[in-house]
Coordinates of C-alpha atoms in Angstrom, one line a residue:
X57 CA 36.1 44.9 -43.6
X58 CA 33.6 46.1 -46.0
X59 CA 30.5 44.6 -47.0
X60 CA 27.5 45.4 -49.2
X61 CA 24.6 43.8 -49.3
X62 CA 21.9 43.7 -52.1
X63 CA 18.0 42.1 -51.4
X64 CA 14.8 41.7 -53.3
X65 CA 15.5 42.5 -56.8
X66 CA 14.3 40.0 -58.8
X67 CA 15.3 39.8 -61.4
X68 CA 13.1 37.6 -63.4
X69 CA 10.7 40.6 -62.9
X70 CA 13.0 42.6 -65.7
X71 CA 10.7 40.4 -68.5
X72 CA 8.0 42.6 -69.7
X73 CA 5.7 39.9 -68.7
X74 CA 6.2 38.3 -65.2
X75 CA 7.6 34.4 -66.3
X76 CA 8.5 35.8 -69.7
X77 CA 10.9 33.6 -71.6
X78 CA 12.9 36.4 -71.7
X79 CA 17.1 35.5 -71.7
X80 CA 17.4 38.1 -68.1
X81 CA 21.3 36.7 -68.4
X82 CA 22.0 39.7 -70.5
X83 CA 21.2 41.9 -67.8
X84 CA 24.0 40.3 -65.5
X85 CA 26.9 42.0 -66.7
X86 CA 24.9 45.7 -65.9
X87 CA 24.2 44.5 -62.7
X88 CA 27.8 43.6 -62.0
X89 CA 29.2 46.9 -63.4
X90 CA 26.6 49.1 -61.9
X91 CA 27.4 47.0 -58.4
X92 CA 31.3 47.6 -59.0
X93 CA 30.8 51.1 -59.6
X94 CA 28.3 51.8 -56.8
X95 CA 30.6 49.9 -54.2
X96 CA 34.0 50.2 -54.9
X97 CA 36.6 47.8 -53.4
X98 CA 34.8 45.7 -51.1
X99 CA 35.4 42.4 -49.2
X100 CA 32.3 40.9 -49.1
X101 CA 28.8 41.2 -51.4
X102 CA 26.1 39.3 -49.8
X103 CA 22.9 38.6 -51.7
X104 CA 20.6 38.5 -49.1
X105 CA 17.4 36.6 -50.7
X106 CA 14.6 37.4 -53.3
X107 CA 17.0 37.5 -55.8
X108 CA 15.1 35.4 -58.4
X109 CA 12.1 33.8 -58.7
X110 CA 13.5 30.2 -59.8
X111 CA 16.6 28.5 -57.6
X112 CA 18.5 27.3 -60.9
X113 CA 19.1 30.9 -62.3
X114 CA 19.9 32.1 -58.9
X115 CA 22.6 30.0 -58.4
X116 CA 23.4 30.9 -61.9
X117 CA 23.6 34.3 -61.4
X118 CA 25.8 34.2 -58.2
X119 CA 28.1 31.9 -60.3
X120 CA 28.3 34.6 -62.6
X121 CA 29.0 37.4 -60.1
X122 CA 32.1 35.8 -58.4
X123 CA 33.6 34.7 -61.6
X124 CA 33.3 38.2 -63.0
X125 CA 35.1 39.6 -59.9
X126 CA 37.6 37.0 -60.6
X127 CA 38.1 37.8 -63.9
X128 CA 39.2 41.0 -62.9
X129 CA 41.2 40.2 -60.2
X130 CA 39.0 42.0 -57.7
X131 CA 39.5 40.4 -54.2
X132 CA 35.4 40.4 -53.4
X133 CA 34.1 37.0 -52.1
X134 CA 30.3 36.5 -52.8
X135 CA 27.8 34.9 -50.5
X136 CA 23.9 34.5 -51.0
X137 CA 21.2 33.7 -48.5
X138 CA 17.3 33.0 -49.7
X139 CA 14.2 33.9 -49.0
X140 CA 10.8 31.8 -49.9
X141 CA 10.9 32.9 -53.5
X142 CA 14.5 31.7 -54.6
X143 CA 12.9 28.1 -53.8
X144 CA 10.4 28.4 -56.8
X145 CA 10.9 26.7 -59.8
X146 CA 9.4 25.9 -63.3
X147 CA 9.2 22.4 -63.0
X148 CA 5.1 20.9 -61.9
X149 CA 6.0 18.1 -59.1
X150 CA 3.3 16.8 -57.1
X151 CA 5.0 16.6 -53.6
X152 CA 6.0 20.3 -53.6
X153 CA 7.4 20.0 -49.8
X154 CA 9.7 17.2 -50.8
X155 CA 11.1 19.4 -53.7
X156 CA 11.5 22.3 -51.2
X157 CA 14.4 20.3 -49.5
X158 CA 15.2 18.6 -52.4
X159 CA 16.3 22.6 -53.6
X160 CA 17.1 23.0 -50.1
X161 CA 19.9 20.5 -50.0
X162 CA 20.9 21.7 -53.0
X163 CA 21.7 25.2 -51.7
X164 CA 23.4 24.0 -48.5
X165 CA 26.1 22.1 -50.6
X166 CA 27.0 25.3 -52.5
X167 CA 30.3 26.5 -51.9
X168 CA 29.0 30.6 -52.1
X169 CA 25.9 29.7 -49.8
X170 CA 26.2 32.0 -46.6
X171 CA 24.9 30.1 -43.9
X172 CA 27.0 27.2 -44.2
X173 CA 29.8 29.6 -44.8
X174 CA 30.4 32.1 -42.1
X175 CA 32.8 35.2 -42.2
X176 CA 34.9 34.7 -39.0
X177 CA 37.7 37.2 -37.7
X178 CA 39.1 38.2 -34.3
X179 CA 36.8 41.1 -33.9
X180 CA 33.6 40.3 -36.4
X181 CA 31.1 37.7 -36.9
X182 CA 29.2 37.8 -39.8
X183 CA 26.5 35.1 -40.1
X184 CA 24.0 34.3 -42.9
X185 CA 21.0 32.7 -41.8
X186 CA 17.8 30.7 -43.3
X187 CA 14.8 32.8 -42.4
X188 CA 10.6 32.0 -42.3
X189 CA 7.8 33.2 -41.3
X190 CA 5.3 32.0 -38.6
X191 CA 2.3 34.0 -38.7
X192 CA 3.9 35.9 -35.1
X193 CA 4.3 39.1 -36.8
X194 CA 0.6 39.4 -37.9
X195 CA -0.6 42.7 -35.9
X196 CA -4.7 43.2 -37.7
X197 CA -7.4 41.1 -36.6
X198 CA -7.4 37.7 -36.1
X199 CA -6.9 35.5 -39.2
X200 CA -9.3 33.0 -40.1
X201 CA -8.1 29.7 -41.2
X202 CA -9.9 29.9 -44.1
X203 CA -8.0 33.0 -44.9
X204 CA -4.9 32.0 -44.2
X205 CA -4.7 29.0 -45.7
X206 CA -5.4 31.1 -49.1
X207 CA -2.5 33.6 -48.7
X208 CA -5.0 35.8 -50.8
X209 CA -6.5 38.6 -49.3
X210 CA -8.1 40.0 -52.6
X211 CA -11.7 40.3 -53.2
X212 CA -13.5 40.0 -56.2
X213 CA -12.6 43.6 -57.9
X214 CA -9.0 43.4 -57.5
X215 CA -9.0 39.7 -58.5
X216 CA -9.2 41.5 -61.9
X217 CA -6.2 43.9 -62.1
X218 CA -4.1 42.7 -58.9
X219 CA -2.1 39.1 -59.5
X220 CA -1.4 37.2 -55.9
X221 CA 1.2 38.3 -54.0
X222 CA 2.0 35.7 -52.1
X223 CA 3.1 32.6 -54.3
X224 CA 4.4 29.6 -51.6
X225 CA 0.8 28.0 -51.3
X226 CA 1.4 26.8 -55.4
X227 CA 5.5 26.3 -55.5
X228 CA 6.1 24.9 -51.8
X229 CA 2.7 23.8 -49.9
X230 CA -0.9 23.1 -51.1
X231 CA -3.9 24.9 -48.9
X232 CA -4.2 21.4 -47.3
X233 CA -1.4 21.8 -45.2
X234 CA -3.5 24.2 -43.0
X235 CA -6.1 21.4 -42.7
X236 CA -6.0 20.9 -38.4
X237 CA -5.0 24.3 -37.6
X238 CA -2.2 26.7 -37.8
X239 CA -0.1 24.9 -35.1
X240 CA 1.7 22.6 -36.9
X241 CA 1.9 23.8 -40.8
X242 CA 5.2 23.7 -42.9
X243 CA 5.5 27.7 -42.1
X244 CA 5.7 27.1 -38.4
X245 CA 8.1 23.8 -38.5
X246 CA 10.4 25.3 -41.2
X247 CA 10.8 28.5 -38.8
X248 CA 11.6 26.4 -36.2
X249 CA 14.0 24.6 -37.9
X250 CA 15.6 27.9 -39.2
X251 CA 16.2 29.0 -35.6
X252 CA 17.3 25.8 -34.7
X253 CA 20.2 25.4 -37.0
X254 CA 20.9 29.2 -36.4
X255 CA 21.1 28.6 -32.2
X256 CA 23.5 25.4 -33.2
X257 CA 25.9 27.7 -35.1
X258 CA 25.9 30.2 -32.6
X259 CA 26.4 28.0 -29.8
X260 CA 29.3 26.2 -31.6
X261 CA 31.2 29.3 -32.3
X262 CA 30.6 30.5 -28.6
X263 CA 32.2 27.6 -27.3
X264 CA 34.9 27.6 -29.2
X265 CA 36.4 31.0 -30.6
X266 CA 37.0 33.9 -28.3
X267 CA 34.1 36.5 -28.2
X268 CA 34.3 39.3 -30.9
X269 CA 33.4 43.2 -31.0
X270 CA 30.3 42.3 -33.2
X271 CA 28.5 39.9 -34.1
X272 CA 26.2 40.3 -37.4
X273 CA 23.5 38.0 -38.6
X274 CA 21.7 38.6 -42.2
X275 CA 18.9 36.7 -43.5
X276 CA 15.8 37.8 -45.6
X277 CA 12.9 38.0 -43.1
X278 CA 12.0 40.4 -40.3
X279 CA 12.6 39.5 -37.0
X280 CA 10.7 42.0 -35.6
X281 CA 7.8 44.9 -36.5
X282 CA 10.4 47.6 -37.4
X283 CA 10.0 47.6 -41.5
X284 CA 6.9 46.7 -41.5
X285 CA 3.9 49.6 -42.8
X286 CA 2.4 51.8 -40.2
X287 CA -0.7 51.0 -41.3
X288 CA -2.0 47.6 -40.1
X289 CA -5.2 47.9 -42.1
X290 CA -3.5 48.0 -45.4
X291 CA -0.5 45.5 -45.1
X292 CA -1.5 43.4 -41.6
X293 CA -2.6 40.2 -43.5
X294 CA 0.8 39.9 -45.1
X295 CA 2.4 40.8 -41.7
X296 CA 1.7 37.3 -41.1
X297 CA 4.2 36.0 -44.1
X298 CA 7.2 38.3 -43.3
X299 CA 9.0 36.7 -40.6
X300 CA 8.9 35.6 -37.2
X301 CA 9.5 36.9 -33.0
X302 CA 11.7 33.7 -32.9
X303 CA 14.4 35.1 -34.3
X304 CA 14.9 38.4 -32.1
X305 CA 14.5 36.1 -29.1
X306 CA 17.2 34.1 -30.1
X307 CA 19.2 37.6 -30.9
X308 CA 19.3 38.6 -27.9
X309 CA 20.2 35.8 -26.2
X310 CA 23.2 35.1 -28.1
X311 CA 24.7 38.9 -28.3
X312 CA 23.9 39.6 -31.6
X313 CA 24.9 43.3 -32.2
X314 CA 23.4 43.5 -35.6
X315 CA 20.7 42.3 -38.0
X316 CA 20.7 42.9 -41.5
X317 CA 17.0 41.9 -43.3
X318 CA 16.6 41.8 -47.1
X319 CA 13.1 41.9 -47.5
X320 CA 11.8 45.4 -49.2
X321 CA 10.1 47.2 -46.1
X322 CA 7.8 50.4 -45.8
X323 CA 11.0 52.7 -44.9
X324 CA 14.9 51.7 -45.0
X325 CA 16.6 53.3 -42.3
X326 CA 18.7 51.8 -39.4
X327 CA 17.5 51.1 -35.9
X328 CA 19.1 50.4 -33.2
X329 CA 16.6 48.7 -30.4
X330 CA 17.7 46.5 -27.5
X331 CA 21.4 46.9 -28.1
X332 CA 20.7 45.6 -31.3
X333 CA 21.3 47.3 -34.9
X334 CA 18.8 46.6 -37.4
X335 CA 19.1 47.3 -41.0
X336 CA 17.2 46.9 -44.5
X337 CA 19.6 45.3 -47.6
X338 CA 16.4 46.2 -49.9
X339 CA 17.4 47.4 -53.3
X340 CA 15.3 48.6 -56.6
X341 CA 15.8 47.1 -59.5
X342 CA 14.0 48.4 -62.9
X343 CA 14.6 48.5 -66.9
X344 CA 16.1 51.5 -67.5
X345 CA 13.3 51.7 -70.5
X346 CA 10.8 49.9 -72.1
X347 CA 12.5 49.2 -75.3
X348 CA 16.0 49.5 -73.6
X349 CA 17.6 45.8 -72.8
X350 CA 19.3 47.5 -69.3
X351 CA 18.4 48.0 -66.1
X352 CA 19.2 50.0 -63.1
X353 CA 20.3 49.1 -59.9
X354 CA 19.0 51.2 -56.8
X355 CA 21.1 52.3 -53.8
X356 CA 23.3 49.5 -52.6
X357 CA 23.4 49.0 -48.6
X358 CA 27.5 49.1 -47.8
X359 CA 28.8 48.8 -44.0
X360 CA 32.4 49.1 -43.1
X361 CA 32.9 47.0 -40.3

């Protein structure tokens, strides 16, 4: 079985000005030509989150990559995951937690979305999972509340040339949400409702299906401090918003041989750690000019399994 996985291109990003109007649907056919060319014949292509910024055009560009394969006959089955940006979307609501599930639900009842659709054979497992992050992976000082509750760690001077990086506080929560502590936040439940639903899968699978050689799990966020920088004092505030222990603990008590992540880490290489495999689905994405309406597609993570 071979499967390639592709991560944290965002595409809305393409538009010369980030939330451009620009129509980024002419960019789809490159990316599905440049992915054909790149991969081959392949079974499975898993988008595995941060795909783009807004969760209608997501699911329209998935739509668009499985019906081009079928168009041409090609066997590949698509599957997507999501990570905290593919929940953003242009429309202003006022309970911004209750339009999270509301696109939540919406993604669950998709026929291409991966973890309600497992790929299941006598010697593989592949899983897709919902990821989160819980503050566990934070490894600088101790945040403040007041800190944390911005997701902003810029000062004054880079206010003027550096935009936020770290969006969720205006598209899923409101600073609010941090008002009694860390303890209980939306971050914290959400993860624990992500590990939740991926312990139930597991443990229905176990029960019922004999054991098989390998057992892969892909979602977006880390589960661990493999990918993230070497350099705490530069990147340890967002260490804090790129995943959570929860899910390595839950790895390794179910046999998971593998872990693919698809956020964009310091390094992409493959580590194996505890019995278990971890790799980075990262990929570039770029124009291929500034007056040029194309783009290029980096180096596409394919496993034969």
């Amino acid at each position: 079985m071979k499967v390639a996985y592709i991560s944290d291109i965002h595409i809305n990003r393409l538009a010369s000005t980030y939330g451009a109007s620009e129509n980024l649907s002419d960019y789809y056919h490159s990316i599905f030509l440049q992915i054909v060319e790149q991969c081959g014949d392949i079974d499975y292509l898993i988008f595995n989150g941060g795909i783009y910024d807004n969760y209608e055009k997501l699911i329209s560009f998935v739509e668009y990559i499985q019906k081009q394969f079928q168009l041409r006959d090609l066997k590949t089955i698509v599957r997507f995951n999501v990570a905290n940006t593919d929940y953003y979307s242009n429309t202003s609501v006022i309970d911004k937690v209750g339009r999270f599930y509301a696109i939540d639900t919406i993604f669950k009842n998709h026929n291409l979305y991966f973890p309600r659709n497992p790929i299941i054979t006598s010697t593989v497992w592949l899983f897709g999972i919902d990821t989160w992050y819980d503050y566990t992976l934070y490894r600088g000082e101790p945040i403040s509340l007041q800190e944390i509750t911005k997701k902003d760690n810029r000062n004054r001077f880079t206010r003027l040339f550096k935009e936020r990086v770290n969006f969720d506080n205006f598209n899923i929560t409101d600073p609010s949400d941090y008002a009694f502590g860390l303890d209980n936040t939306f971050d914290v439940k959400h993860t624990k409702d992500c590990v939740d639903a991926f312990r139930y899968m597991c443990d229905k699978y176990d029960r019922t299906i004999a054991q098989p050689v390998q057992k892969i799990v892909c979602g977006y966020f880390y589960s661990n401090s493999l990918f993230l920088s070497d350099n705490p004092k530069r990147d340890g505030y967002y260490d804090a918003f790129s995943g959570s222990l929860k899910f390595d603990d839950t790895f390794k008590s179910h046999g998971i041989t593998e872990y693919v992540c698809g956020k964009n880490g310091s390094y992409r290489s493959h580590v194996k750690r505890d019995g278990i495999l971890y790799r980075n689905s990262a990929t570039s994405l770029r124009k291929r000019g500034l007056f040029v309406d194309d783009c290029i597609l980096g180096d596409v993570l394919v496993v034969t399994y």
